[in-house]
Backbone as a chain_set.jsonl record, in Angstrom:
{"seq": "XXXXXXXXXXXXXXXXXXXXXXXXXXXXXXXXXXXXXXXXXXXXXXXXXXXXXXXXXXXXXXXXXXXXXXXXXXXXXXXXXXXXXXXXXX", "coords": {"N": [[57.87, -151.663, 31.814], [60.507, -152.582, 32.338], [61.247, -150.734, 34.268], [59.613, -152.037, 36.515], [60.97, -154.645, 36.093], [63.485, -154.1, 37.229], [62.944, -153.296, 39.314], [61.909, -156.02, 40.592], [64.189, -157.349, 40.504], [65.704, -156.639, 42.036], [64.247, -156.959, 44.73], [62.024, -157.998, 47.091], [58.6, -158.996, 46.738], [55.234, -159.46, 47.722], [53.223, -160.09, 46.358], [52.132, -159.708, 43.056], [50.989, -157.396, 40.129], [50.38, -157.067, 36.974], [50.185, -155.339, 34.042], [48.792, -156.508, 31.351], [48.109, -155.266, 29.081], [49.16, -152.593, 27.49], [52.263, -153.735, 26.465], [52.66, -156.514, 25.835], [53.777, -158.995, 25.186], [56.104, -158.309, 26.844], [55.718, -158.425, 29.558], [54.196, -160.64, 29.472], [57.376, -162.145, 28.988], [58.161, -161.166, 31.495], [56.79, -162.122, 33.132], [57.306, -165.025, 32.765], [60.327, -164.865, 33.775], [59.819, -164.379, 36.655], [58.478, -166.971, 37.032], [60.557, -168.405, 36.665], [62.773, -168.216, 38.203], [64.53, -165.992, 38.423], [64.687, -163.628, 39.461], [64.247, -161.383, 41.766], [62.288, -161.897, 43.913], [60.328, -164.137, 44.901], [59.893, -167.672, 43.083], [57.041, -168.344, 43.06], [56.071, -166.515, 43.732], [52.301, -165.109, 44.29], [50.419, -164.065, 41.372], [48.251, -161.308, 39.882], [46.818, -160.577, 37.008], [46.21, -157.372, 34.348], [43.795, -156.56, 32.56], [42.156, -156.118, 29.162], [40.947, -157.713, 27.714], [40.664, -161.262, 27.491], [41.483, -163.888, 25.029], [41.44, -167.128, 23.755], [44.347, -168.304, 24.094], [45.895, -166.46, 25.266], [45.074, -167.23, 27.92], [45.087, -169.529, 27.959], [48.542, -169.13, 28.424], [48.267, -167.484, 30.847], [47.367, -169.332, 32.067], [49.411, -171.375, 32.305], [51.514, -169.912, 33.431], [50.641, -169.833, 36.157], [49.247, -167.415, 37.076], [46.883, -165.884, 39.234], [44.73, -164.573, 39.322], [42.452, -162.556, 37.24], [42.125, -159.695, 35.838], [39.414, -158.024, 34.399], [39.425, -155.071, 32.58], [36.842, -152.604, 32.263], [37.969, -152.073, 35.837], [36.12, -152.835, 39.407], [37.453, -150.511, 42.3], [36.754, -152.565, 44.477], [37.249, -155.339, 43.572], [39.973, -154.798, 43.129], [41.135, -154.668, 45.248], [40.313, -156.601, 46.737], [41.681, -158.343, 44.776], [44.204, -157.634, 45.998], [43.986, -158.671, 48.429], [43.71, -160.955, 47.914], [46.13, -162.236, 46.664], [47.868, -161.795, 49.103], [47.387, -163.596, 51.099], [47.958, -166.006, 49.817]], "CA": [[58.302, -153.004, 32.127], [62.032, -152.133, 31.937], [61.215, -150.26, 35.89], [59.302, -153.364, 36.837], [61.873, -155.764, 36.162], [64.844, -153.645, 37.577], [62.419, -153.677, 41.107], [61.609, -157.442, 41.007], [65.446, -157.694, 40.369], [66.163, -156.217, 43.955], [63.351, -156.939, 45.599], [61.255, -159.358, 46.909], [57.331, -158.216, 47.099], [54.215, -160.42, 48.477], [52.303, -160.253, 44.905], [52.587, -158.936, 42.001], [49.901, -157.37, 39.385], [51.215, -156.856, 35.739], [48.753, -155.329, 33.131], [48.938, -156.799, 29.858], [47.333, -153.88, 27.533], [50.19, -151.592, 26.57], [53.493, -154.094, 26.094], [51.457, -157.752, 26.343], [55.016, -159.512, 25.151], [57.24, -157.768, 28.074], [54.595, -158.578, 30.212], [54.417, -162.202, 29.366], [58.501, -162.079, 29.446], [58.472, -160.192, 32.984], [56.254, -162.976, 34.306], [58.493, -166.17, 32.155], [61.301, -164.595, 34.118], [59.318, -164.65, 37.902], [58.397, -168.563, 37.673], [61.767, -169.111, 36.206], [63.471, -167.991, 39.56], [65.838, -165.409, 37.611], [64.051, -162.582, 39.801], [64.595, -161.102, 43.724], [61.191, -162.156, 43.81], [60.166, -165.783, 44.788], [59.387, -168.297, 41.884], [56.208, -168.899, 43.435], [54.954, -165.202, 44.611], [50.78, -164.634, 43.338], [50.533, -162.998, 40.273], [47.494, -161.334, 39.169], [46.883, -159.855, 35.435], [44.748, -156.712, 34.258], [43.784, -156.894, 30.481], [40.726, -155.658, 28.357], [40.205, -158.693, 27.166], [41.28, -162.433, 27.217], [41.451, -164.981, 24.449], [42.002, -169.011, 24.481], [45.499, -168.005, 23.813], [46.098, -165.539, 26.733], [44.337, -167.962, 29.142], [46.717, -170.804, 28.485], [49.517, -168.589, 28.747], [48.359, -166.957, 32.185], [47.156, -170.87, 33.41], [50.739, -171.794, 32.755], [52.253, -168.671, 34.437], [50.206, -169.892, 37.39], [48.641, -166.33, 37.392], [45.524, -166.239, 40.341], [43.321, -163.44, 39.16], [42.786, -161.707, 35.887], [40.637, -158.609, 36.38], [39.152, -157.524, 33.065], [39.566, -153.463, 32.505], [37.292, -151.825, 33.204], [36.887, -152.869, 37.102], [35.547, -151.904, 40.209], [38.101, -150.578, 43.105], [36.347, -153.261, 45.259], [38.081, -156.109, 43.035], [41.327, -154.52, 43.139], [41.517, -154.739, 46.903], [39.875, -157.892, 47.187], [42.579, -159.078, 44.575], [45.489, -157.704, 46.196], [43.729, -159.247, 49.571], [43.908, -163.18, 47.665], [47.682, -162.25, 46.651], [48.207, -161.438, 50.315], [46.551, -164.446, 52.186], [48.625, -167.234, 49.24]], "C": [[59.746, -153.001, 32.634], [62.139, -151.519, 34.42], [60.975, -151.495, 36.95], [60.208, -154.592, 37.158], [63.527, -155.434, 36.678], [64.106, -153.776, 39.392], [62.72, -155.438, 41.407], [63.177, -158.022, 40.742], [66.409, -157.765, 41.833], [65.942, -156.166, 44.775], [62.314, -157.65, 45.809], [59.653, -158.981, 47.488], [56.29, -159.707, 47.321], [53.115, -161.058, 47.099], [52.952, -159.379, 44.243], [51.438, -158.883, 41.002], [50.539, -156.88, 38.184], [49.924, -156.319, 34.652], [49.841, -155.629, 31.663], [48.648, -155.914, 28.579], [48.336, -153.686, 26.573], [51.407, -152.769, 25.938], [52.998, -155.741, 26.818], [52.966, -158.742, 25.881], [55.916, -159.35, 26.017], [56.76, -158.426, 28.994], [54.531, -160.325, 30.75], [56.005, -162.517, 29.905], [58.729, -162.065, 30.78], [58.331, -161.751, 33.766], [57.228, -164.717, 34.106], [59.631, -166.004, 33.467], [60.611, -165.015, 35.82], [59.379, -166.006, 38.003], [59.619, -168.964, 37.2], [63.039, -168.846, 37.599], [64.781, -167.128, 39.306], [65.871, -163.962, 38.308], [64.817, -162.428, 41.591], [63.678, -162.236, 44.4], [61.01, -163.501, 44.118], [59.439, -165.96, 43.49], [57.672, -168.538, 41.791], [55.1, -167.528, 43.935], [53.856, -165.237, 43.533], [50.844, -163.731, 42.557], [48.562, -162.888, 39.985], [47.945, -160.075, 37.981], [45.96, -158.647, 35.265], [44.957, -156.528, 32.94], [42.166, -156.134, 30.348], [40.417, -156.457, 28.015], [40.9, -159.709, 27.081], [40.647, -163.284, 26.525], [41.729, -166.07, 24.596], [43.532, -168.212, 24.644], [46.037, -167.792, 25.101], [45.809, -166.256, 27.979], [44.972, -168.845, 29.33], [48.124, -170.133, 28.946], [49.474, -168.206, 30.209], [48.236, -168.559, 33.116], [48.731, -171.452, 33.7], [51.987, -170.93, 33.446], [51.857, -168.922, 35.68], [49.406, -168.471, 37.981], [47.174, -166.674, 38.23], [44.718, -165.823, 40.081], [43.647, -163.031, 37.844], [41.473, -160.647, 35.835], [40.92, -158.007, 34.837], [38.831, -155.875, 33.29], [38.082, -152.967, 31.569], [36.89, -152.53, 34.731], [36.76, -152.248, 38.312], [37.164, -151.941, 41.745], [38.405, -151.892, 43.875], [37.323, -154.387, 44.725], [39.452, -156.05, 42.91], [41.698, -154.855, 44.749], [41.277, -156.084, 47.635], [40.64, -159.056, 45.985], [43.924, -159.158, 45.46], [45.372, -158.85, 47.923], [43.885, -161.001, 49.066], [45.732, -163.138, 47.727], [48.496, -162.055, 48.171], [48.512, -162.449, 51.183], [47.206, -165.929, 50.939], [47.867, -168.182, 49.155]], "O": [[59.885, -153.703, 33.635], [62.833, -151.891, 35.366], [61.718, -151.87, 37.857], [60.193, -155.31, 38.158], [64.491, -156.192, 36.579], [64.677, -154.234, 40.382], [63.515, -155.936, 42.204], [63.296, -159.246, 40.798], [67.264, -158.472, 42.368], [66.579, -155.694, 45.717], [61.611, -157.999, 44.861], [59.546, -158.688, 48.679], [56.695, -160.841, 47.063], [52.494, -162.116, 46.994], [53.87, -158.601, 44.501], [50.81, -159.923, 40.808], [51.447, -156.096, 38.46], [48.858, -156.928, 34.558], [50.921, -155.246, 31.212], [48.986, -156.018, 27.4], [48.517, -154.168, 25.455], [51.478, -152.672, 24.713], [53.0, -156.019, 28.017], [53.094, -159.468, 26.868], [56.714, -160.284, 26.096], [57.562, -159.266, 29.403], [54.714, -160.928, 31.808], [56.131, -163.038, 31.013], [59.473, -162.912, 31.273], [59.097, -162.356, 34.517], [57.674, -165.382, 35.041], [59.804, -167.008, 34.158], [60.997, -166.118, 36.207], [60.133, -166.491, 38.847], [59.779, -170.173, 37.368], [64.098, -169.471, 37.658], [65.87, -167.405, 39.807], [66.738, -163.146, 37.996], [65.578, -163.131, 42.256], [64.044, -163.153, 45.136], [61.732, -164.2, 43.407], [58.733, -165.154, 42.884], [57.091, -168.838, 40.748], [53.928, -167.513, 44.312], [54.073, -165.341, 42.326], [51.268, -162.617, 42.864], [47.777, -163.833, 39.906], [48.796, -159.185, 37.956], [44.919, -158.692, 35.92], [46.012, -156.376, 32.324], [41.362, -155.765, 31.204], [39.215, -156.364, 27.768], [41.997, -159.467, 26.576], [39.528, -163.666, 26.869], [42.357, -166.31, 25.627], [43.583, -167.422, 25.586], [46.512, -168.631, 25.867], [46.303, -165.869, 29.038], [45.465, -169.186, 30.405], [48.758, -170.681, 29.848], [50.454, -168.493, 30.898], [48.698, -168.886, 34.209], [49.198, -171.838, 34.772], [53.087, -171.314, 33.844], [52.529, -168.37, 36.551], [49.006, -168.419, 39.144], [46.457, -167.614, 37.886], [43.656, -166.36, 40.396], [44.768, -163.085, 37.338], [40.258, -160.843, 35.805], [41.96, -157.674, 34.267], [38.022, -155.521, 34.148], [38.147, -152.946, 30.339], [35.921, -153.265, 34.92], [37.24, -151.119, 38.417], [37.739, -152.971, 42.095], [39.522, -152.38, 44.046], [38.339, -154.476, 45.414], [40.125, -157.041, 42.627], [42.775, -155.354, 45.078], [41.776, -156.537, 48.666], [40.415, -160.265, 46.049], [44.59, -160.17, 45.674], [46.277, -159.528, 48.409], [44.118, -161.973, 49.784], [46.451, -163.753, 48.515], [49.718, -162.197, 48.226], [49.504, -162.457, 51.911], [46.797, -167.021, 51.334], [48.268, -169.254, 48.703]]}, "num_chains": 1, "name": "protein.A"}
């Protein structure tokens, strides 16, 4: 996360995909920090998520992050490309 947030500090990218698994608090943080406009990054760039599993919890949290996609682990290439293709096209 720590690499992540030193890029999106200096740099402004088209999307952004964050997996929640390993460090699901940083994660959350990282993305707090993106819509908060504290980033290189626009406030507004597409976020999608990749998780093993989402609860109510997690789902309000990503609806109010504005997150676009949430690809459940495990998934197929095809979905990865045809996410980064929604994050692309806004």
């Amino acid at each position: 996360m720590r690499v992540a947030q030193q890029r999106l500090s200096h740099e402004s990218y088209a999307g952004v995909i964050v997996s929640l698994d390993e460090q699901e608090q940083e994660a959350v943080a990282l993305l707090e920090q993106v819509r908060n406009d504290t980033l290189a990054v626009s406030a507004d760039v597409p976020v999608a998520v990749t998780t093993t599993q989402v609860d109510a919890s997690t789902a309000v949290k990503m609806k109010a992050l504005q997150v676009r996609r949430v690809l459940i682990k495990p998934f197929k290439v095809r979905d990865v490309i045809a996410t980064i293709g929604l994050l692309k096209d806004r």
